[in-house]
Coordinates of C-alpha atoms in Angstrom, one line a residue:
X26 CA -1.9 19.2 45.4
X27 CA -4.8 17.4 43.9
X28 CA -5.0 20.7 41.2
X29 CA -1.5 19.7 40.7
X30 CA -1.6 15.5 39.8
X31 CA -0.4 15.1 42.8
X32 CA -1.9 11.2 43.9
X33 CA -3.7 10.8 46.9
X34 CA -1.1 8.3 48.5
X35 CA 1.3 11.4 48.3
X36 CA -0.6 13.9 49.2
X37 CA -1.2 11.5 52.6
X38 CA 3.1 11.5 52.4
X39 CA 3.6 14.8 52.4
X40 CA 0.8 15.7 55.4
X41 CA 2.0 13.2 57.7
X42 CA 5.7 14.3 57.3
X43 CA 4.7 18.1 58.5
X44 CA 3.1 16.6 61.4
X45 CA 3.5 12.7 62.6
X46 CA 1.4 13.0 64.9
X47 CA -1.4 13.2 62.4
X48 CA -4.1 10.4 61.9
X49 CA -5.5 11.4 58.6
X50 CA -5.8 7.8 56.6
X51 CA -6.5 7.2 52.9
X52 CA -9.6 7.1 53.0
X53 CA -9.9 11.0 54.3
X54 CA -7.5 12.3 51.7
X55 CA -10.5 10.4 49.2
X56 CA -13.2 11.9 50.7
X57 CA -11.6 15.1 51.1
X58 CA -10.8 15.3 47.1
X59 CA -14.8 14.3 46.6
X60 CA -15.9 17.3 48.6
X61 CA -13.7 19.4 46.8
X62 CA -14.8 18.0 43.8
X63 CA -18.7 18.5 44.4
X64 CA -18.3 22.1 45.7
X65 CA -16.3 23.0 43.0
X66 CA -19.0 21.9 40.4
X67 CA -21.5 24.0 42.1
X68 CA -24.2 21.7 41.2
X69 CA -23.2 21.6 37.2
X70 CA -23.1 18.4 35.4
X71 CA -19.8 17.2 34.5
X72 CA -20.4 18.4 30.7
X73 CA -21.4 21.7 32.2
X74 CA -18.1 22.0 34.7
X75 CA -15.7 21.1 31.5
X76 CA -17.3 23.9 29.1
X77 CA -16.9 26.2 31.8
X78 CA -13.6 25.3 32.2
X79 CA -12.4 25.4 28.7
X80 CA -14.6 29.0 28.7
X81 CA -11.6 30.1 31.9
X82 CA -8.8 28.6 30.3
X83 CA -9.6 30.7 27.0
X84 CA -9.3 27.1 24.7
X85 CA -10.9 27.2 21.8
X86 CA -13.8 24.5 21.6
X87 CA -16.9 23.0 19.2
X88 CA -19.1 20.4 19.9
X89 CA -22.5 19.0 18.3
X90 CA -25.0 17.2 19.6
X91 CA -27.6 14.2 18.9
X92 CA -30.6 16.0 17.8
X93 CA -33.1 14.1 19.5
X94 CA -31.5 13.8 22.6
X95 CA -29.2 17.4 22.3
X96 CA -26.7 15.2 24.0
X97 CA -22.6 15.9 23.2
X98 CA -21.4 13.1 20.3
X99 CA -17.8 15.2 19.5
X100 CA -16.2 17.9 21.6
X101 CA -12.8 19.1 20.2
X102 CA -10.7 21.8 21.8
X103 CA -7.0 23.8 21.3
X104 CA -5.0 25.3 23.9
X105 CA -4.8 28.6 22.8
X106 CA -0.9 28.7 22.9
X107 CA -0.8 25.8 20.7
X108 CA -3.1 27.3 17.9
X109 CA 0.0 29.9 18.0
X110 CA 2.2 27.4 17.9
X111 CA 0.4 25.3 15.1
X112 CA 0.2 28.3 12.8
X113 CA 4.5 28.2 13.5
X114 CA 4.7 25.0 12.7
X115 CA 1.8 23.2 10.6
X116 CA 4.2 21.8 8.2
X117 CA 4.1 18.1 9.6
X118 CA 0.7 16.8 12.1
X119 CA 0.6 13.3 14.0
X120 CA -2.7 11.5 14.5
X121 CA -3.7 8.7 16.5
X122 CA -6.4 7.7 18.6
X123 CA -6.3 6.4 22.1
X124 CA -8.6 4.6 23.8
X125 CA -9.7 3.3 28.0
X126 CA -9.3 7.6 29.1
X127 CA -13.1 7.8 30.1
X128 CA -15.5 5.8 31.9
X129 CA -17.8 6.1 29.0
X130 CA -15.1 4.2 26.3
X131 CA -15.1 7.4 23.8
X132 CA -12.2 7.1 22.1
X133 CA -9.9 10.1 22.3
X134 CA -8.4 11.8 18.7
X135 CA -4.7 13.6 19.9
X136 CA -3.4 15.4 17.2
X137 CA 0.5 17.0 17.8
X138 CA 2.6 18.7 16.0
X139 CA 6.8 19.1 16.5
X140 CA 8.5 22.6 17.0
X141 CA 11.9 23.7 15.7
X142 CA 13.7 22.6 18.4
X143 CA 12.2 18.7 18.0
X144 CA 9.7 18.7 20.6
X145 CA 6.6 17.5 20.3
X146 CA 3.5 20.0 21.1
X147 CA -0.4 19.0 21.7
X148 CA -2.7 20.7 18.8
X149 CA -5.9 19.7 19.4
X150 CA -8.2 17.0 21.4
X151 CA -11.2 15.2 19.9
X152 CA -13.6 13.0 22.2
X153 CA -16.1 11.1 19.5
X154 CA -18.9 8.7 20.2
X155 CA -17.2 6.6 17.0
X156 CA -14.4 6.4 14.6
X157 CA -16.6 7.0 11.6
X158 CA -15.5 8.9 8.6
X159 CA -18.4 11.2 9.5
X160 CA -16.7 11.9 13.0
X161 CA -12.8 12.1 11.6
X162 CA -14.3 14.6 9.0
X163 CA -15.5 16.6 11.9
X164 CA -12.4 17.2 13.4
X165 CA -10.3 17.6 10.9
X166 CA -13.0 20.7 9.8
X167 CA -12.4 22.2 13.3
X168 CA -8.9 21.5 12.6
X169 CA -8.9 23.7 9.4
X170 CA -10.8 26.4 11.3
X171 CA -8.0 26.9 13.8
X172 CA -5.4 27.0 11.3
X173 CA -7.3 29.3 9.3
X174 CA -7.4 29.9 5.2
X175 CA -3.9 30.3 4.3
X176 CA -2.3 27.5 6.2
X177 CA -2.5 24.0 6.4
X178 CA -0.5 21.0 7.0
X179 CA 1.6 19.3 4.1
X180 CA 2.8 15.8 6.0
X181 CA -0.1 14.1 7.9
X182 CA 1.3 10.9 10.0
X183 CA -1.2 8.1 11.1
X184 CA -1.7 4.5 11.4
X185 CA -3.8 2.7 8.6
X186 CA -7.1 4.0 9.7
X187 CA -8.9 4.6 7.1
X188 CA -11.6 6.3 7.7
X189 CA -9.2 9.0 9.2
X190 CA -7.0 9.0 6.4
X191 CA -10.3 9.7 4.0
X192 CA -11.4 12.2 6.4
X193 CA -7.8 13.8 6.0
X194 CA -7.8 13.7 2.0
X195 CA -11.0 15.3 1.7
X196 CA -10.6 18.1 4.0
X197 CA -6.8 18.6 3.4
X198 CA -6.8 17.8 -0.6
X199 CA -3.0 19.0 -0.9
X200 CA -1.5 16.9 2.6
X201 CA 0.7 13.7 1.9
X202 CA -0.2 11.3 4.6
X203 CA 2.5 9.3 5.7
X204 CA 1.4 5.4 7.4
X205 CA 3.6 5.1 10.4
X206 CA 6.6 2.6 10.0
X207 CA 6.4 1.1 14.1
X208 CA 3.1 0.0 13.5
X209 CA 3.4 -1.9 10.0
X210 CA 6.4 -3.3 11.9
X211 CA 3.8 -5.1 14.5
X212 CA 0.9 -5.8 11.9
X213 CA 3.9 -7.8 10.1
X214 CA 5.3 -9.5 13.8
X215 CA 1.3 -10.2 14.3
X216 CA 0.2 -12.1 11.1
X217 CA 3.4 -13.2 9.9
X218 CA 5.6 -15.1 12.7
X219 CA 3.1 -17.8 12.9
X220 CA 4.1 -18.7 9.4
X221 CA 8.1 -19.0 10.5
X222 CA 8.5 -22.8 12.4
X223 CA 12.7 -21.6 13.2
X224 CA 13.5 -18.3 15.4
X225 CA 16.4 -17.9 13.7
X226 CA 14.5 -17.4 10.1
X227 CA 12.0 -15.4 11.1
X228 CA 14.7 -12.9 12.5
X229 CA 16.2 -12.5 9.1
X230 CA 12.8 -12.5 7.5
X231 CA 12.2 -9.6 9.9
X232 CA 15.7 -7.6 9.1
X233 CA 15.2 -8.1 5.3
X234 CA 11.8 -6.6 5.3
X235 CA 13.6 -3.9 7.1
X236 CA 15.9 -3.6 4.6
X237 CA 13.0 -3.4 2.1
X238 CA 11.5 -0.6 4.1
X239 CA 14.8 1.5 4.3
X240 CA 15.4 1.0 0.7
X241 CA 16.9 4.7 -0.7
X242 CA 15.8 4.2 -4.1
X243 CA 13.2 2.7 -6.2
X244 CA 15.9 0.5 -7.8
X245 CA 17.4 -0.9 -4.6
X246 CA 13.8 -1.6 -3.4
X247 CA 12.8 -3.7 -6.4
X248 CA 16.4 -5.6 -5.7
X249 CA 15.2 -6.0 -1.9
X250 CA 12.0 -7.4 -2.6
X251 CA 13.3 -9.1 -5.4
X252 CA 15.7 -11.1 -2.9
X253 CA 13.1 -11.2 -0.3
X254 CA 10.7 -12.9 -2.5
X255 CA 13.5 -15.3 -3.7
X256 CA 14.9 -16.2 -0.3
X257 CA 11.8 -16.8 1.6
X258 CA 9.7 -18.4 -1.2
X259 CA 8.7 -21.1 1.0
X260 CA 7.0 -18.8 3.1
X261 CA 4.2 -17.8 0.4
X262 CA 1.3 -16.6 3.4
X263 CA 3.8 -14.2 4.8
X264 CA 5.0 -13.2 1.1
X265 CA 1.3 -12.4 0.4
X266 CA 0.7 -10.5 3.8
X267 CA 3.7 -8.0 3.1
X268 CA 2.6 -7.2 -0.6
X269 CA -1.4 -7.6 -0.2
X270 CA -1.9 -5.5 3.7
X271 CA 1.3 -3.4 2.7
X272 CA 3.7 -2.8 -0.5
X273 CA 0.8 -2.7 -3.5
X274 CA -1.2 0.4 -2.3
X275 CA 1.1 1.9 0.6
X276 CA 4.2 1.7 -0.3
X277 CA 4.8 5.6 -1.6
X278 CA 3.6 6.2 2.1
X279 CA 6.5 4.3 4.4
X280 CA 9.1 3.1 1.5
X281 CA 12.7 5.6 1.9
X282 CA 12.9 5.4 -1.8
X283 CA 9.6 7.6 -1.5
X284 CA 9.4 9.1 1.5
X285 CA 12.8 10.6 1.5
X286 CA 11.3 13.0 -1.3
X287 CA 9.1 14.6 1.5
X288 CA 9.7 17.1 3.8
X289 CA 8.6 15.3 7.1
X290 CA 11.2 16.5 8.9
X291 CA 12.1 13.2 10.2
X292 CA 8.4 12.3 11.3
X293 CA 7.6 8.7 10.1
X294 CA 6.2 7.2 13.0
X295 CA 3.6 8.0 15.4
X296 CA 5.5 7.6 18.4
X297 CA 5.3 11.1 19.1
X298 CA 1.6 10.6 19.7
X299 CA 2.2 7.6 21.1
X300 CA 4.3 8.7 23.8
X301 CA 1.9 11.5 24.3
X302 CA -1.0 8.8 25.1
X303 CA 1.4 6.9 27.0
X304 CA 2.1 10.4 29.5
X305 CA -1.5 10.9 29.7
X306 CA -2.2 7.0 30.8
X307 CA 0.0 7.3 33.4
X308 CA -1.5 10.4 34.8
X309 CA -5.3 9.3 35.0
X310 CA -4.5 6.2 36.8
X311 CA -7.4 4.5 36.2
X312 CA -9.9 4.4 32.4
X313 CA -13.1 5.3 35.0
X314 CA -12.7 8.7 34.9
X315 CA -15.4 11.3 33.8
X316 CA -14.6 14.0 30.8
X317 CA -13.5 16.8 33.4
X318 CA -11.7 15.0 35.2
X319 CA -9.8 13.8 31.8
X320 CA -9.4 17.1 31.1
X321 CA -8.2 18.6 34.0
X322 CA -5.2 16.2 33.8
X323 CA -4.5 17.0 29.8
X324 CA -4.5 20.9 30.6
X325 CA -1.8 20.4 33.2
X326 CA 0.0 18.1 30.9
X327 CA 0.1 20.8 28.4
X328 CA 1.3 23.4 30.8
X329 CA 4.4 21.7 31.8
X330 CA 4.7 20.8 27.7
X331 CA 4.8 24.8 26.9
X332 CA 6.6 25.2 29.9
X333 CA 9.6 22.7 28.4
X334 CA 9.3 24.0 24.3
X335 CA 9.9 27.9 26.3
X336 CA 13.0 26.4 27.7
X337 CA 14.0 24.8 24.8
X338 CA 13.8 27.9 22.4
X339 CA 15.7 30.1 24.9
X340 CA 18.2 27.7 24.9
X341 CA 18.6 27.4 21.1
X342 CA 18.7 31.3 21.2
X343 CA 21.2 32.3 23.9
X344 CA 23.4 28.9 23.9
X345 CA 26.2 28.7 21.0
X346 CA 28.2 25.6 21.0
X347 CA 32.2 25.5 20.3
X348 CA 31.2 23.7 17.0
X349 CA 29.0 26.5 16.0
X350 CA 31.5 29.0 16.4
X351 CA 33.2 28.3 12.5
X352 CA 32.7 31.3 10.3
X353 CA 30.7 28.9 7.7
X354 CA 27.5 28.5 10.4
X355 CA 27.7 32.7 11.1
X356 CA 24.4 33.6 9.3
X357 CA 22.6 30.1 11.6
X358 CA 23.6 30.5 14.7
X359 CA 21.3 31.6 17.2
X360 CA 18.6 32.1 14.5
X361 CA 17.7 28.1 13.6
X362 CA 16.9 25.5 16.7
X363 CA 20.2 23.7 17.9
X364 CA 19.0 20.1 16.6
X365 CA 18.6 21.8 13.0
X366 CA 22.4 23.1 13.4
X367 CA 23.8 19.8 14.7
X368 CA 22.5 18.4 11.6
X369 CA 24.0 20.9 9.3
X370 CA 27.0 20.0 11.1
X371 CA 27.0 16.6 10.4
X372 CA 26.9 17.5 6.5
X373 CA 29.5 19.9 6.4
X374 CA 31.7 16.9 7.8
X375 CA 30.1 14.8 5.1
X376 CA 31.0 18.1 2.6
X377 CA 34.5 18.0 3.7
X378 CA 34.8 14.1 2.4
X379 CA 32.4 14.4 -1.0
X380 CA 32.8 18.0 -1.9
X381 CA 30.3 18.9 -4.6
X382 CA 29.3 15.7 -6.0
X383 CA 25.5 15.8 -6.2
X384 CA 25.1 12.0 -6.5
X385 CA 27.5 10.9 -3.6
X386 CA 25.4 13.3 -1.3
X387 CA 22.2 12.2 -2.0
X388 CA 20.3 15.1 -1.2
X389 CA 18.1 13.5 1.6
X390 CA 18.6 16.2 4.4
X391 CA 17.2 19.0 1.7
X392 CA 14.1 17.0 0.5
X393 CA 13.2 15.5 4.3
X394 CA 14.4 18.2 6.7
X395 CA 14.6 21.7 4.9
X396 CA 18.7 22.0 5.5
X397 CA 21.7 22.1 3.0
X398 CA 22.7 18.8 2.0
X399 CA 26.2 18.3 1.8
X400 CA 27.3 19.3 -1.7
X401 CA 25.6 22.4 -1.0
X402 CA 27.6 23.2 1.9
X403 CA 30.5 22.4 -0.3
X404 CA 29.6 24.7 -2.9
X405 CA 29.4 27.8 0.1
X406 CA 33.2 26.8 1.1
X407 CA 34.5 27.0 -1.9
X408 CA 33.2 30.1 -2.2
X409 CA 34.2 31.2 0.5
X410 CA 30.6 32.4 2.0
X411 CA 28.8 31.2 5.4
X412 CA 25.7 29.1 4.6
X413 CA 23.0 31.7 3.8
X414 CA 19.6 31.1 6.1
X415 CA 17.6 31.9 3.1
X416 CA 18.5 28.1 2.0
X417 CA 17.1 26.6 6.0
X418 CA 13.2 26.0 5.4
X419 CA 11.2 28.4 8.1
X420 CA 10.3 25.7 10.7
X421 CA 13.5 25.4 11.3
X422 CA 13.8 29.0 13.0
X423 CA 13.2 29.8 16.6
X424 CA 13.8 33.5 16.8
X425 CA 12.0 35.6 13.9
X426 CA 8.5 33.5 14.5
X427 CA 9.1 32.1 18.0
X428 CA 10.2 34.7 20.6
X429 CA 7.0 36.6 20.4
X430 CA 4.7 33.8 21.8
X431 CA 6.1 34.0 25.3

């Protein structure tokens, strides 16, 4: 049970309802784990129990060492069904550090990626002695090893760290990184509330700088901040915080009007990472445990994640909705994941109302997800043809590169 994250309190539950009579306490079910713990190591240090079992588990793994001490500094390792599943889908990473995993405070790099069917999969895990360029650089090295020559990623996704986002730029020349909307959004509720004396302003302060982020074109975002600026002139130190931390040199990387031209199939935030620190929090319990013990805990996560993206593809493969069934979506269905095809649902309705007309559809589902946009799908009903999957970009497929991996 303890193999399986089960917690001592119900591992104590579950004995005492096979047999009430028992006396075992808390404290047994601790000591017991220990035991277990010590025998298992066989007398290995900790670093030595985790090599060995990344070396069982068949993960990939690097590390370096401190010269002068030849102690660990950066030990990164892959699941080996998620290099397979990186080399499916390397089109769009998600990087973010999280911190308080280990007793000895080394912060922990997570880097995911998202599959066909929308679900988010662990690439790679980084333990570093410091956030240093030097260390990001590192990784993102290993990173380039597992993908290997001919692929890389071309949408990176991070917070403003920028010794992470140089690291990226070097290493992966040709990657747009993306800054993650959610955590402008608090950097702006952090520095600039205290400038705002009524709730009630600061609330429309906070949905017009929405409105500047969501702009869909250059033009409508210099006519947001245009307005913005006007409206809230008063307010000059929050004014200054917006342009200064955010719009002057970041903009291309959160702004629609810019990010709606890349193909990041929806991925503008970390959350995915987040969330993904979040699970893992929840499992260790407690930020006082050693590496192995870390680990043990991530490589069960990541069981139960293949576990769940194995269910999710043979659902997209074997499942056809009613919706599906239209003679238009013949060439899609059962080929591309179900969220892609609920999509290109949703734009042949929007087909159906603005037929061909280019500027009316907008184009943003092409550019940003890899589907037809509506006046696409308008153009293959009047000629009477299903949507060909030759115009769906490849990550959006679950059978031709999927099927194989389990």
């Amino acid at each position: 049970m303890s193999n399986n994250l089960v917690k001592p309190r119900n591992i104590l539950m579950a004995i005492k309802a096979q047999d009430h009579r028992n006396a075992t306490t808390i404290k047994t079910i601790y000591n017991a784990r220990q035991r277990y713990r010590l025998i298992e190591k066989g007398g290995r240090s900790q670093m030595q129990q985790l090599m060995k079992k990344l070396g069982e588990c068949n993960y990939v793994e690097w590390h370096r060492c401190e010269r002068s001490t030849d102690c660990i500094t950066d030990l990164f390792w892959a699941h080996p069904m998620a290099i397979e599943l990186l080399k499916v889908f390397p089109h769009v990473l998600i990087m973010d550090c999280t911190y308080k995993t280990n007793r000895y405070r080394y912060p922990l790099l997570q880097i995911v990626g998202v599959t066909s069917t929308e679900l988010t999969f662990p690439v790679a895990f980084a333990f570093m002695d410091h956030e240093y360029e030097d260390n990001y650089t590192w990784a993102m090295e290993r990173l380039q090893s597992l993908m290997g020559s001919n692929i890389f990623p071309r949408v990176v996704v991070t917070d403003r760290e920028l010794a992470l986002i140089n690291a990226i730029h070097k290493v992966f020349p040709n990657a747009t990184t993306l800054l993650c909307r959610w955590h402008i959004s608090k950097n702006v509720l952090a520095n600039c509330k205290k400038f705002f004396d009524r709730k009630e302003t600061w609330e429309k302060f906070i949905l017009d700088w929405q409105l500047v982020m969501f702009a869909s074109t250059e033009n409508e975002y210099e006519r947001r901040l245009h307005d913005l600026t006007v409206e809230y002139h008063i307010y000059d130190n929050a004014l200054d915080y917006v342009r200064n931390a955010w719009l002057n040199n970041y903009k291309e990387k959160f702004v629609a009007a810019w990010t709606n031209k890349i193909m990041h199939f929806g991925n503008v935030t970390t959350n995915r990472a987040e969330s993904a620190h979040a699970k893992l929090k929840r499992h260790l319990g407690s930020s006082q445990g050693d590496f192995e013990s870390s680990w043990t805990i991530i490589n069960s996560l990541i069981e139960l994640q293949h576990t769940e993206i194995k269910g999710s593809f043979e659902k997209s493969l074997t499942l056809v909705q009613h919706n599906f069934k239209p003679e238009i979506f013949r060439e899609l269905r059962g080929i591309i994941s179900r969220n892609a095809m609920n999509m290109v649902l949703k734009e042949t309705q929007i087909a159906q109302k603005i037929g061909v007309d280019k500027i009316s559809c907008g184009c943003v589902i092409r550019s940003t997800h890899g589907l037809p946009c509506a006046h696409e799908i308008a153009e293959f009903i009047i000629q009477g043809r299903p949507i060909p999957l030759s115009v769906v970009h490849s990550c959006r497929l679950v059978v031709m590169k999927i099927s194989h991996l389990y």
